[in-house]
Amino acid sequence: MLESEIEKRLHAGIKKLGAKELRPLCLKFVSPGFTGVPDRIILLPGGRLVFVELKQPGKTERPRQRLVQGLLRKLGFRVFSAVDSYEKVDEVVDLCRNWLAVYADYQKIGVLLELLDVEEET
């Protein structure tokens, strides 16, 4: 299996999630001045980001990629390493699907609070 096949599966899985106005984006991530960044960045509603490093089955990250992934994790981002199978792609898609469900519930609560005219404490 090629890395490109895994990448297509990830992109297609993310593209199927959410309604049009809340559909996540699965973008190719390229940073010309900073090497070792993950292959894909997934933008989710509510300002959430997920980074995904795709690999051909059996391949591992280069040292620079592991370093960058560690930096991203220290900054609080979710990073999936060595996504090299359809099963691992499904884990990423499931995490995004679950976040969309949580975000939708959060939005509903906000609407209910507005309907009830409940003010948030500051």
JSON list of C-alpha atoms in Angstrom, two decimals:
[
{"chain": "A", "resi": 1, "resn": "MET", "atom": "CA", "xyz": [0.00, 0.00, 0.00]},
{"chain": "A", "resi": 2, "resn": "LEU", "atom": "CA", "xyz": [1.30, 3.46, -0.88]},
{"chain": "A", "resi": 3, "resn": "GLU", "atom": "CA", "xyz": [1.28, 6.50, 1.38]},
{"chain": "A", "resi": 4, "resn": "SER", "atom": "CA", "xyz": [-0.85, 8.30, -1.21]},
{"chain": "A", "resi": 5, "resn": "GLU", "atom": "CA", "xyz": [-3.60, 5.67, -0.80]},
{"chain": "A", "resi": 6, "resn": "ILE", "atom": "CA", "xyz": [-3.63, 6.24, 2.95]},
{"chain": "A", "resi": 7, "resn": "GLU", "atom": "CA", "xyz": [-3.72, 10.00, 2.38]},
{"chain": "A", "resi": 8, "resn": "LYS", "atom": "CA", "xyz": [-6.70, 9.69, 0.02]},
{"chain": "A", "resi": 9, "resn": "ARG", "atom": "CA", "xyz": [-8.58, 7.62, 2.60]},
{"chain": "A", "resi": 10, "resn": "LEU", "atom": "CA", "xyz": [-7.92, 10.23, 5.30]},
{"chain": "A", "resi": 11, "resn": "HIS", "atom": "CA", "xyz": [-8.99, 13.12, 3.09]},
{"chain": "A", "resi": 12, "resn": "ALA", "atom": "CA", "xyz": [-12.15, 11.31, 1.98]},
{"chain": "A", "resi": 13, "resn": "GLY", "atom": "CA", "xyz": [-13.05, 10.32, 5.56]},
{"chain": "A", "resi": 14, "resn": "ILE", "atom": "CA", "xyz": [-12.69, 13.86, 6.88]},
{"chain": "A", "resi": 15, "resn": "LYS", "atom": "CA", "xyz": [-14.55, 15.32, 3.91]},
{"chain": "A", "resi": 16, "resn": "LYS", "atom": "CA", "xyz": [-17.61, 13.19, 4.76]},
{"chain": "A", "resi": 17, "resn": "LEU", "atom": "CA", "xyz": [-17.88, 14.62, 8.28]},
{"chain": "A", "resi": 18, "resn": "GLY", "atom": "CA", "xyz": [-20.11, 17.47, 9.33]},
{"chain": "A", "resi": 19, "resn": "ALA", "atom": "CA", "xyz": [-22.64, 19.70, 7.65]},
{"chain": "A", "resi": 20, "resn": "LYS", "atom": "CA", "xyz": [-21.40, 22.15, 5.02]},
{"chain": "A", "resi": 21, "resn": "GLU", "atom": "CA", "xyz": [-21.04, 25.06, 7.43]},
{"chain": "A", "resi": 22, "resn": "LEU", "atom": "CA", "xyz": [-19.20, 22.93, 10.00]},
{"chain": "A", "resi": 23, "resn": "ARG", "atom": "CA", "xyz": [-17.31, 20.57, 7.72]},
{"chain": "A", "resi": 24, "resn": "PRO", "atom": "CA", "xyz": [-13.70, 20.09, 8.82]},
{"chain": "A", "resi": 25, "resn": "LEU", "atom": "CA", "xyz": [-10.88, 20.79, 6.40]},
{"chain": "A", "resi": 26, "resn": "CYS", "atom": "CA", "xyz": [-8.08, 18.29, 5.78]},
{"chain": "A", "resi": 27, "resn": "LEU", "atom": "CA", "xyz": [-5.28, 20.33, 4.25]},
{"chain": "A", "resi": 28, "resn": "LYS", "atom": "CA", "xyz": [-1.88, 19.39, 2.91]},
{"chain": "A", "resi": 29, "resn": "PHE", "atom": "CA", "xyz": [0.57, 21.04, 5.32]},
{"chain": "A", "resi": 30, "resn": "VAL", "atom": "CA", "xyz": [3.72, 22.51, 3.82]},
{"chain": "A", "resi": 31, "resn": "SER", "atom": "CA", "xyz": [5.97, 24.93, 5.66]},
{"chain": "A", "resi": 32, "resn": "PRO", "atom": "CA", "xyz": [8.82, 26.11, 3.42]},
{"chain": "A", "resi": 33, "resn": "GLY", "atom": "CA", "xyz": [10.86, 27.69, 6.23]},
{"chain": "A", "resi": 34, "resn": "PHE", "atom": "CA", "xyz": [10.36, 24.93, 8.79]},
{"chain": "A", "resi": 35, "resn": "THR", "atom": "CA", "xyz": [11.08, 21.30, 7.92]},
{"chain": "A", "resi": 36, "resn": "GLY", "atom": "CA", "xyz": [9.61, 18.17, 9.45]},
{"chain": "A", "resi": 37, "resn": "VAL", "atom": "CA", "xyz": [6.00, 19.31, 9.76]},
{"chain": "A", "resi": 38, "resn": "PRO", "atom": "CA", "xyz": [3.27, 16.65, 9.57]},
{"chain": "A", "resi": 39, "resn": "ASP", "atom": "CA", "xyz": [1.73, 15.88, 6.17]},
{"chain": "A", "resi": 40, "resn": "ARG", "atom": "CA", "xyz": [-1.82, 16.97, 6.97]},
{"chain": "A", "resi": 41, "resn": "ILE", "atom": "CA", "xyz": [-3.48, 19.50, 9.23]},
{"chain": "A", "resi": 42, "resn": "ILE", "atom": "CA", "xyz": [-7.15, 19.02, 10.05]},
{"chain": "A", "resi": 43, "resn": "LEU", "atom": "CA", "xyz": [-9.08, 22.16, 10.95]},
{"chain": "A", "resi": 44, "resn": "LEU", "atom": "CA", "xyz": [-12.12, 21.49, 13.13]},
{"chain": "A", "resi": 45, "resn": "PRO", "atom": "CA", "xyz": [-14.90, 23.82, 14.28]},
{"chain": "A", "resi": 46, "resn": "GLY", "atom": "CA", "xyz": [-14.19, 25.60, 17.53]},
{"chain": "A", "resi": 47, "resn": "GLY", "atom": "CA", "xyz": [-10.57, 26.27, 16.65]},
{"chain": "A", "resi": 48, "resn": "ARG", "atom": "CA", "xyz": [-9.32, 22.71, 17.09]},
{"chain": "A", "resi": 49, "resn": "LEU", "atom": "CA", "xyz": [-6.35, 21.46, 15.06]},
{"chain": "A", "resi": 50, "resn": "VAL", "atom": "CA", "xyz": [-5.17, 17.91, 14.49]},
{"chain": "A", "resi": 51, "resn": "PHE", "atom": "CA", "xyz": [-1.86, 17.11, 12.82]},
{"chain": "A", "resi": 52, "resn": "VAL", "atom": "CA", "xyz": [-1.34, 13.84, 10.94]},
{"chain": "A", "resi": 53, "resn": "GLU", "atom": "CA", "xyz": [1.92, 12.29, 9.74]},
{"chain": "A", "resi": 54, "resn": "LEU", "atom": "CA", "xyz": [1.22, 9.70, 7.06]},
{"chain": "A", "resi": 55, "resn": "LYS", "atom": "CA", "xyz": [3.59, 6.85, 6.28]},
{"chain": "A", "resi": 56, "resn": "GLN", "atom": "CA", "xyz": [3.81, 3.88, 4.01]},
{"chain": "A", "resi": 57, "resn": "PRO", "atom": "CA", "xyz": [3.24, 0.71, 6.08]},
{"chain": "A", "resi": 58, "resn": "GLY", "atom": "CA", "xyz": [6.35, -0.21, 8.03]},
{"chain": "A", "resi": 59, "resn": "LYS", "atom": "CA", "xyz": [8.03, 3.19, 7.62]},
{"chain": "A", "resi": 60, "resn": "THR", "atom": "CA", "xyz": [8.85, 5.49, 10.54]},
{"chain": "A", "resi": 61, "resn": "GLU", "atom": "CA", "xyz": [9.41, 9.21, 11.00]},
{"chain": "A", "resi": 62, "resn": "ARG", "atom": "CA", "xyz": [12.77, 10.86, 10.51]},
{"chain": "A", "resi": 63, "resn": "PRO", "atom": "CA", "xyz": [14.38, 12.40, 13.62]},
{"chain": "A", "resi": 64, "resn": "ARG", "atom": "CA", "xyz": [13.38, 15.93, 12.55]},
{"chain": "A", "resi": 65, "resn": "GLN", "atom": "CA", "xyz": [9.75, 14.83, 12.16]},
{"chain": "A", "resi": 66, "resn": "ARG", "atom": "CA", "xyz": [9.77, 13.31, 15.66]},
{"chain": "A", "resi": 67, "resn": "LEU", "atom": "CA", "xyz": [11.23, 16.54, 17.03]},
{"chain": "A", "resi": 68, "resn": "VAL", "atom": "CA", "xyz": [8.55, 18.70, 15.38]},
{"chain": "A", "resi": 69, "resn": "GLN", "atom": "CA", "xyz": [5.79, 16.35, 16.54]},
{"chain": "A", "resi": 70, "resn": "GLY", "atom": "CA", "xyz": [7.10, 16.68, 20.09]},
{"chain": "A", "resi": 71, "resn": "LEU", "atom": "CA", "xyz": [7.07, 20.48, 19.82]},
{"chain": "A", "resi": 72, "resn": "LEU", "atom": "CA", "xyz": [3.49, 20.45, 18.56]},
{"chain": "A", "resi": 73, "resn": "ARG", "atom": "CA", "xyz": [2.42, 18.16, 21.42]},
{"chain": "A", "resi": 74, "resn": "LYS", "atom": "CA", "xyz": [4.11, 20.47, 23.96]},
{"chain": "A", "resi": 75, "resn": "LEU", "atom": "CA", "xyz": [2.03, 23.29, 22.51]},
{"chain": "A", "resi": 76, "resn": "GLY", "atom": "CA", "xyz": [-1.09, 21.24, 23.25]},
{"chain": "A", "resi": 77, "resn": "PHE", "atom": "CA", "xyz": [-1.95, 19.99, 19.78]},
{"chain": "A", "resi": 78, "resn": "ARG", "atom": "CA", "xyz": [-3.12, 16.49, 18.94]},
{"chain": "A", "resi": 79, "resn": "VAL", "atom": "CA", "xyz": [-0.59, 14.77, 16.66]},
{"chain": "A", "resi": 80, "resn": "PHE", "atom": "CA", "xyz": [-1.07, 11.38, 15.05]},
{"chain": "A", "resi": 81, "resn": "SER", "atom": "CA", "xyz": [2.27, 9.74, 14.22]},
{"chain": "A", "resi": 82, "resn": "ALA", "atom": "CA", "xyz": [3.00, 7.14, 11.56]},
{"chain": "A", "resi": 83, "resn": "VAL", "atom": "CA", "xyz": [-0.55, 6.74, 10.26]},
{"chain": "A", "resi": 84, "resn": "ASP", "atom": "CA", "xyz": [0.27, 3.81, 8.00]},
{"chain": "A", "resi": 85, "resn": "SER", "atom": "CA", "xyz": [-2.95, 1.81, 7.72]},
{"chain": "A", "resi": 86, "resn": "TYR", "atom": "CA", "xyz": [-6.64, 2.23, 7.08]},
{"chain": "A", "resi": 87, "resn": "GLU", "atom": "CA", "xyz": [-7.28, 1.29, 10.72]},
{"chain": "A", "resi": 88, "resn": "LYS", "atom": "CA", "xyz": [-5.15, 4.21, 11.92]},
{"chain": "A", "resi": 89, "resn": "VAL", "atom": "CA", "xyz": [-6.89, 6.52, 9.45]},
{"chain": "A", "resi": 90, "resn": "ASP", "atom": "CA", "xyz": [-10.21, 5.42, 10.93]},
{"chain": "A", "resi": 91, "resn": "GLU", "atom": "CA", "xyz": [-8.91, 6.37, 14.43]},
{"chain": "A", "resi": 92, "resn": "VAL", "atom": "CA", "xyz": [-8.19, 9.90, 13.20]},
{"chain": "A", "resi": 93, "resn": "VAL", "atom": "CA", "xyz": [-11.59, 10.18, 11.52]},
{"chain": "A", "resi": 94, "resn": "ASP", "atom": "CA", "xyz": [-13.33, 8.85, 14.66]},
{"chain": "A", "resi": 95, "resn": "LEU", "atom": "CA", "xyz": [-11.57, 11.43, 16.84]},
{"chain": "A", "resi": 96, "resn": "CYS", "atom": "CA", "xyz": [-12.72, 14.19, 14.49]},
{"chain": "A", "resi": 97, "resn": "ARG", "atom": "CA", "xyz": [-16.28, 12.80, 14.37]},
{"chain": "A", "resi": 98, "resn": "ASN", "atom": "CA", "xyz": [-16.38, 12.73, 18.18]},
{"chain": "A", "resi": 99, "resn": "TRP", "atom": "CA", "xyz": [-15.13, 16.31, 18.39]},
{"chain": "A", "resi": 100, "resn": "LEU", "atom": "CA", "xyz": [-17.84, 17.42, 15.96]},
{"chain": "A", "resi": 101, "resn": "ALA", "atom": "CA", "xyz": [-20.47, 15.78, 18.18]},
{"chain": "A", "resi": 102, "resn": "VAL", "atom": "CA", "xyz": [-19.10, 17.53, 21.29]},
{"chain": "A", "resi": 103, "resn": "TYR", "atom": "CA", "xyz": [-18.94, 20.85, 19.46]},
{"chain": "A", "resi": 104, "resn": "ALA", "atom": "CA", "xyz": [-22.52, 20.47, 18.21]},
{"chain": "A", "resi": 105, "resn": "ASP", "atom": "CA", "xyz": [-23.70, 19.77, 21.77]},
{"chain": "A", "resi": 106, "resn": "TYR", "atom": "CA", "xyz": [-21.80, 22.82, 23.00]},
{"chain": "A", "resi": 107, "resn": "GLN", "atom": "CA", "xyz": [-23.47, 24.96, 20.33]},
{"chain": "A", "resi": 108, "resn": "LYS", "atom": "CA", "xyz": [-26.90, 23.65, 21.35]},
{"chain": "A", "resi": 109, "resn": "ILE", "atom": "CA", "xyz": [-26.25, 24.54, 24.98]},
{"chain": "A", "resi": 110, "resn": "GLY", "atom": "CA", "xyz": [-25.30, 28.07, 23.92]},
{"chain": "A", "resi": 111, "resn": "VAL", "atom": "CA", "xyz": [-28.53, 28.45, 21.97]},
{"chain": "A", "resi": 112, "resn": "LEU", "atom": "CA", "xyz": [-30.56, 27.13, 24.92]},
{"chain": "A", "resi": 113, "resn": "LEU", "atom": "CA", "xyz": [-28.88, 29.58, 27.27]},
{"chain": "A", "resi": 114, "resn": "GLU", "atom": "CA", "xyz": [-29.72, 32.41, 24.89]},
{"chain": "A", "resi": 115, "resn": "LEU", "atom": "CA", "xyz": [-33.33, 31.26, 24.71]},
{"chain": "A", "resi": 116, "resn": "LEU", "atom": "CA", "xyz": [-33.51, 31.12, 28.48]},
{"chain": "A", "resi": 117, "resn": "ASP", "atom": "CA", "xyz": [-31.75, 34.51, 28.64]},
{"chain": "A", "resi": 118, "resn": "VAL", "atom": "CA", "xyz": [-29.15, 33.15, 31.03]},
{"chain": "A", "resi": 119, "resn": "GLU", "atom": "CA", "xyz": [-26.13, 35.36, 31.36]},
{"chain": "A", "resi": 120, "resn": "GLU", "atom": "CA", "xyz": [-22.71, 33.77, 31.70]},
{"chain": "A", "resi": 121, "resn": "GLU", "atom": "CA", "xyz": [-20.66, 34.77, 34.71]},
{"chain": "A", "resi": 122, "resn": "THR", "atom": "CA", "xyz": [-17.50, 36.69, 33.86]}
]
